[in-house]
Amino acid sequence: NRYQIVPRSQVKGQIFLTCMPSRLLPIRAPSLAKPTALRFAKHMASNTGKKLIQIDVSSDTVCPWCFVGKKNLEKAMEQTMDKFDFEVRWHPFFLNPDAPKEGVKKSDFYKTKFGPVQFERATARMREMFRGLGFEYDMSGLTGNTMDSHRLITLAGHQGYDKQNALLDELFVSYFCQGKYIGDRQVLMDAARKVGIEGAEELLLDPSKGVDEVKEELNKYSSGISGVPHFVINGKYQLSGGQPPNIFMRAFETAAKDAAE
C-alpha cells in the first residue's frame, strides 16, 4: 500500500523537498499542539454530537499541490460531515524564502529552476490536475516573495478559521488561475475585502507588521518539514502532499478512533 497514516510517536525519518504531489513520508518535528488542545480534540463532542477533527496545514501560496491538497481535503470533509466537525488552520511555509519582493516572470522562473523539458511536463500535469478540480491552471504573471500573503493569512486566522480558509481560496485562485501576483498589495487587499478581513490594509501598508508572528508560526508548525502541503490531524497523524480524498477520510477515521480510546 502506497499510503499509510503515521502517528507522530513513530516519526523518525526525513521528508522530501519542495512542493509535492500525493505522497506520505515521516518527518522530524516537535509536537504541534498544546496538551490542553489535544485533550480538547480527544474528549470534546460538539453541540451536534460529532467528533472534532482539528487539521493543521503547512503550505505556501505559490505551491500548486497545496491548492490541490486543499480541494481534496474539502471533498473528504464534505463526504464525512455527517460524522465529524472540522477545524482547519493554515500555517506558513516558504518554498523560496529569498524570492524577490518585486516578482519575476513565473514561466521564466520555473524553466530556469527545472529546465525546459521538466517545466513543460510539470505544467501539463498541473493543468490536468486543475481541470479535474474544475479550474484552469494559468502560468502567466509573476511569482515571488510570499511573506505578505502569509502575514495576511495569519491575520485572518485571528478573525476565524472559516475566514482564513476562504482567504486561501481567493489567493490560490488569483495566483494559479488568474495570473495575479501573490506579492501585489492590491491583489491581497482585494482578496481580504472579498472575505471580510478587517485591518488588512493597515497590515499590508506596514511591511514589518505581523512578520514576527509569521516567523513564530513557521518555527512552531513548519520547522521540522521541508516540503508542502503538510497536514497534521488532531496533533498526531500526518499526511504530506496532495492526497486524494479517500486518504484524508481514512485519516479522519483513524484519528477519531484513537480519540475514543
Coordinates of C-alpha atoms in Angstrom, one line a residue:
N1 CA 0.0 0.0 0.0
R2 CA 1.5 3.3 -1.1
Y3 CA -0.3 5.3 1.6
Q4 CA -0.2 4.9 5.4
I5 CA -1.1 7.1 8.3
V6 CA 1.9 7.7 10.6
P7 CA 1.4 8.5 14.3
R8 CA 3.8 11.3 15.5
S9 CA 5.2 8.9 18.1
Q10 CA 6.6 6.7 15.3
V11 CA 8.3 9.6 13.4
K12 CA 12.0 9.2 12.9
G13 CA 12.8 10.0 9.3
Q14 CA 13.4 12.7 6.7
I15 CA 11.0 14.1 4.1
F16 CA 11.3 15.2 0.5
L17 CA 11.9 18.7 -0.8
T18 CA 9.7 21.4 -2.1
C19 CA 6.1 21.4 -3.2
M20 CA 4.9 17.9 -3.8
P21 CA 2.2 15.6 -5.2
S22 CA 0.5 12.7 -3.4
R23 CA 3.0 11.2 -1.0
L24 CA 3.2 10.3 2.6
L25 CA 6.5 10.4 4.4
P26 CA 7.6 10.7 8.0
I27 CA 9.0 13.9 9.4
R28 CA 11.1 15.0 12.4
A29 CA 9.2 17.8 14.2
P30 CA 8.1 18.9 17.7
S31 CA 4.6 18.5 18.9
L32 CA 2.3 20.9 17.2
A33 CA -0.5 21.2 19.8
K34 CA -0.6 22.1 23.5
P35 CA -1.7 19.3 25.8
T36 CA -5.0 21.1 26.5
A37 CA -5.7 21.3 22.8
L38 CA -5.1 17.6 22.4
R39 CA -7.3 16.8 25.3
F40 CA -10.0 19.0 23.8
A41 CA -9.8 17.2 20.5
K42 CA -9.8 13.8 22.2
H43 CA -12.7 14.2 24.6
M44 CA -14.9 17.0 23.2
A45 CA -18.1 16.3 21.3
S46 CA -19.5 19.3 19.6
N47 CA -23.1 20.5 20.0
T48 CA -24.1 18.2 17.2
G49 CA -22.5 15.2 18.9
K50 CA -19.9 14.7 16.2
K51 CA -16.2 14.1 16.8
L52 CA -14.0 17.1 16.3
I53 CA -11.2 16.8 13.8
Q54 CA -8.5 19.5 14.0
I55 CA -6.2 19.9 11.0
D56 CA -3.1 22.0 10.9
V57 CA -1.8 22.6 7.4
S58 CA 1.6 24.0 6.5
S59 CA 1.6 25.5 3.0
D60 CA 2.9 28.2 0.7
T61 CA 0.7 30.3 -1.5
V62 CA 2.8 29.6 -4.6
C63 CA 2.6 25.8 -4.3
P64 CA 0.0 24.3 -6.7
W65 CA -0.1 21.0 -4.8
C66 CA -1.2 23.0 -1.8
F67 CA -4.2 24.1 -3.8
V68 CA -4.8 20.5 -4.9
G69 CA -4.5 19.2 -1.4
K70 CA -6.9 21.8 -0.1
K71 CA -9.6 20.9 -2.6
N72 CA -9.2 17.2 -1.9
L73 CA -9.3 17.8 1.8
E74 CA -12.5 19.8 1.4
K75 CA -14.0 16.9 -0.7
A76 CA -13.2 14.5 2.1
M77 CA -14.7 16.8 4.7
E78 CA -17.9 17.2 2.7
Q79 CA -18.2 13.4 2.5
T80 CA -17.8 12.9 6.2
M81 CA -19.6 15.9 7.6
D82 CA -22.3 13.7 9.0
K83 CA -19.8 12.1 11.4
F84 CA -17.2 14.9 12.1
D85 CA -16.9 18.6 12.8
F86 CA -13.7 20.2 11.4
E87 CA -11.4 23.0 12.3
V88 CA -8.7 23.7 9.7
R89 CA -5.9 26.0 10.5
W90 CA -3.2 27.2 8.0
H91 CA 0.4 27.9 8.8
P92 CA 3.2 29.4 6.8
F93 CA 6.0 27.7 4.8
F94 CA 8.4 29.3 2.3
L95 CA 9.4 27.3 -0.7
N96 CA 11.7 30.1 -1.8
P97 CA 12.4 32.4 1.2
D98 CA 14.8 34.6 -0.8
A99 CA 12.4 35.2 -3.6
P100 CA 12.4 38.9 -4.7
K101 CA 9.6 41.2 -3.4
E102 CA 9.1 42.8 -6.9
G103 CA 8.5 39.4 -8.5
V104 CA 9.8 37.7 -11.6
K105 CA 8.0 36.1 -14.6
K106 CA 6.5 32.8 -13.4
S107 CA 7.3 30.8 -16.5
D108 CA 10.9 32.0 -16.7
F109 CA 11.5 31.2 -13.1
Y110 CA 10.3 27.6 -13.3
K111 CA 12.0 27.0 -16.6
T112 CA 15.3 28.1 -15.0
K113 CA 14.6 26.0 -11.9
F114 CA 13.5 22.8 -13.5
G115 CA 14.8 23.0 -17.1
P116 CA 12.5 23.5 -20.2
V117 CA 11.6 19.8 -20.6
Q118 CA 10.7 19.2 -16.9
F119 CA 8.9 22.5 -16.9
E120 CA 6.6 21.5 -19.7
R121 CA 5.9 18.1 -18.2
A122 CA 5.1 19.6 -14.8
T123 CA 2.9 22.3 -16.3
A124 CA 0.9 19.8 -18.4
R125 CA 0.4 17.7 -15.3
M126 CA -0.8 20.6 -13.2
R127 CA -3.2 21.7 -16.0
E128 CA -4.6 18.1 -15.9
M129 CA -4.9 18.2 -12.1
F130 CA -6.6 21.6 -12.0
R131 CA -9.1 20.7 -14.7
G132 CA -10.0 17.6 -12.7
L133 CA -10.9 20.1 -9.9
G134 CA -12.9 22.4 -12.2
F135 CA -10.2 25.0 -12.6
E136 CA -7.8 26.2 -15.4
Y137 CA -4.1 26.4 -14.4
D138 CA -2.6 29.6 -15.6
M139 CA 1.2 30.0 -15.8
S140 CA 1.1 33.7 -16.8
G141 CA 2.0 36.5 -14.4
L142 CA 4.7 36.9 -11.8
T143 CA 5.9 34.8 -8.9
G144 CA 8.0 36.0 -5.9
N145 CA 8.1 36.5 -2.2
T146 CA 5.1 35.2 -0.2
M147 CA 5.7 36.9 3.2
D148 CA 2.9 39.4 2.7
S149 CA 0.4 36.7 1.8
H150 CA 1.4 34.8 5.0
R151 CA 1.1 37.9 7.1
L152 CA -2.5 38.3 5.8
I153 CA -3.3 34.6 6.3
T154 CA -2.1 34.8 9.9
L155 CA -4.2 37.9 10.5
A156 CA -7.3 36.1 9.0
G157 CA -6.8 33.2 11.4
H158 CA -7.4 35.6 14.4
Q159 CA -10.7 36.5 12.9
G160 CA -11.9 32.9 12.4
Y161 CA -10.7 29.8 10.7
D162 CA -13.6 29.9 8.2
K163 CA -12.4 33.3 7.1
Q164 CA -8.8 32.1 6.9
N165 CA -9.9 29.1 4.7
A166 CA -11.9 31.4 2.4
L167 CA -9.0 33.7 2.1
L168 CA -6.7 30.8 1.0
D169 CA -9.2 30.0 -1.8
E170 CA -9.2 33.6 -3.0
L171 CA -5.4 33.8 -3.0
F172 CA -4.9 30.4 -4.7
V173 CA -7.4 31.2 -7.4
S174 CA -5.9 34.6 -8.0
Y175 CA -2.4 33.3 -8.4
F176 CA -2.9 29.9 -10.1
C177 CA -6.0 30.6 -12.2
Q178 CA -6.0 34.3 -13.0
G179 CA -2.3 35.1 -13.4
K180 CA -2.3 37.6 -10.5
Y181 CA 0.9 38.2 -8.5
I182 CA 0.7 36.9 -4.9
G183 CA 3.0 39.8 -3.8
D184 CA 0.8 42.5 -5.2
R185 CA -0.6 44.6 -2.3
Q186 CA -3.8 45.3 -4.3
V187 CA -4.4 41.6 -5.1
L188 CA -4.0 40.8 -1.4
M189 CA -6.3 43.6 -0.3
D190 CA -8.9 42.6 -2.9
A191 CA -8.9 39.1 -1.6
A192 CA -9.2 40.3 2.0
R193 CA -12.1 42.6 1.1
K194 CA -14.0 39.7 -0.5
V195 CA -13.6 37.6 2.6
G196 CA -14.2 40.4 5.1
I197 CA -10.8 40.5 6.7
E198 CA -10.6 43.6 9.0
G199 CA -7.3 45.5 9.3
A200 CA -5.8 44.1 6.0
E201 CA -4.8 47.5 4.6
E202 CA -3.2 48.7 7.8
L203 CA -1.2 45.4 8.0
L204 CA -0.1 45.5 4.4
L205 CA 1.0 49.1 4.5
D206 CA 3.4 48.3 7.3
P207 CA 5.9 45.8 6.0
S208 CA 7.1 44.9 9.5
K209 CA 3.7 44.3 11.0
G210 CA 3.0 40.6 11.6
V211 CA 6.4 39.4 10.4
D212 CA 7.4 38.2 13.9
E213 CA 4.2 36.2 14.3
V214 CA 4.7 34.6 10.9
K215 CA 8.2 33.6 11.9
E216 CA 6.8 32.2 15.2
E217 CA 4.2 30.2 13.3
L218 CA 6.9 28.9 10.9
N219 CA 9.1 27.8 13.7
K220 CA 6.2 26.1 15.6
Y221 CA 4.5 24.3 12.8
S222 CA 6.8 24.1 9.8
S223 CA 10.4 24.0 11.1
G224 CA 10.5 20.2 11.0
I225 CA 9.4 19.7 7.4
S226 CA 11.0 20.6 4.1
G227 CA 8.0 20.3 1.7
V228 CA 4.3 21.2 1.5
P229 CA 1.4 20.7 1.7
H230 CA 1.8 19.0 5.1
F231 CA -1.2 18.1 7.2
V232 CA -1.3 17.2 10.9
I233 CA -4.6 15.7 12.2
N234 CA -5.5 16.1 15.9
G235 CA -1.9 16.9 16.6
K236 CA -0.9 13.3 16.0
Y237 CA -1.4 11.9 12.5
Q238 CA 0.5 13.3 9.5
L239 CA -0.1 13.3 5.7
S240 CA 2.1 15.0 3.2
G241 CA 1.3 16.1 -0.4
G242 CA -1.8 16.5 -2.5
Q243 CA -3.5 13.4 -1.1
P244 CA -6.8 12.1 -2.7
P245 CA -10.0 12.5 -0.6
N246 CA -10.1 8.8 0.4
I247 CA -6.8 9.1 2.2
F248 CA -8.0 12.0 4.2
M249 CA -11.1 10.2 5.0
R250 CA -9.1 7.2 6.3
A251 CA -7.0 9.6 8.4
F252 CA -10.1 11.1 9.9
E253 CA -11.4 7.6 10.9
T254 CA -8.0 6.7 12.4
A255 CA -7.8 9.9 14.4
A256 CA -11.4 9.6 15.7
K257 CA -10.9 6.0 16.7
D258 CA -7.7 7.0 18.6
A259 CA -9.5 9.8 20.3
A260 CA -12.3 7.4 21.5
E261 CA -9.8 5.0 23.2

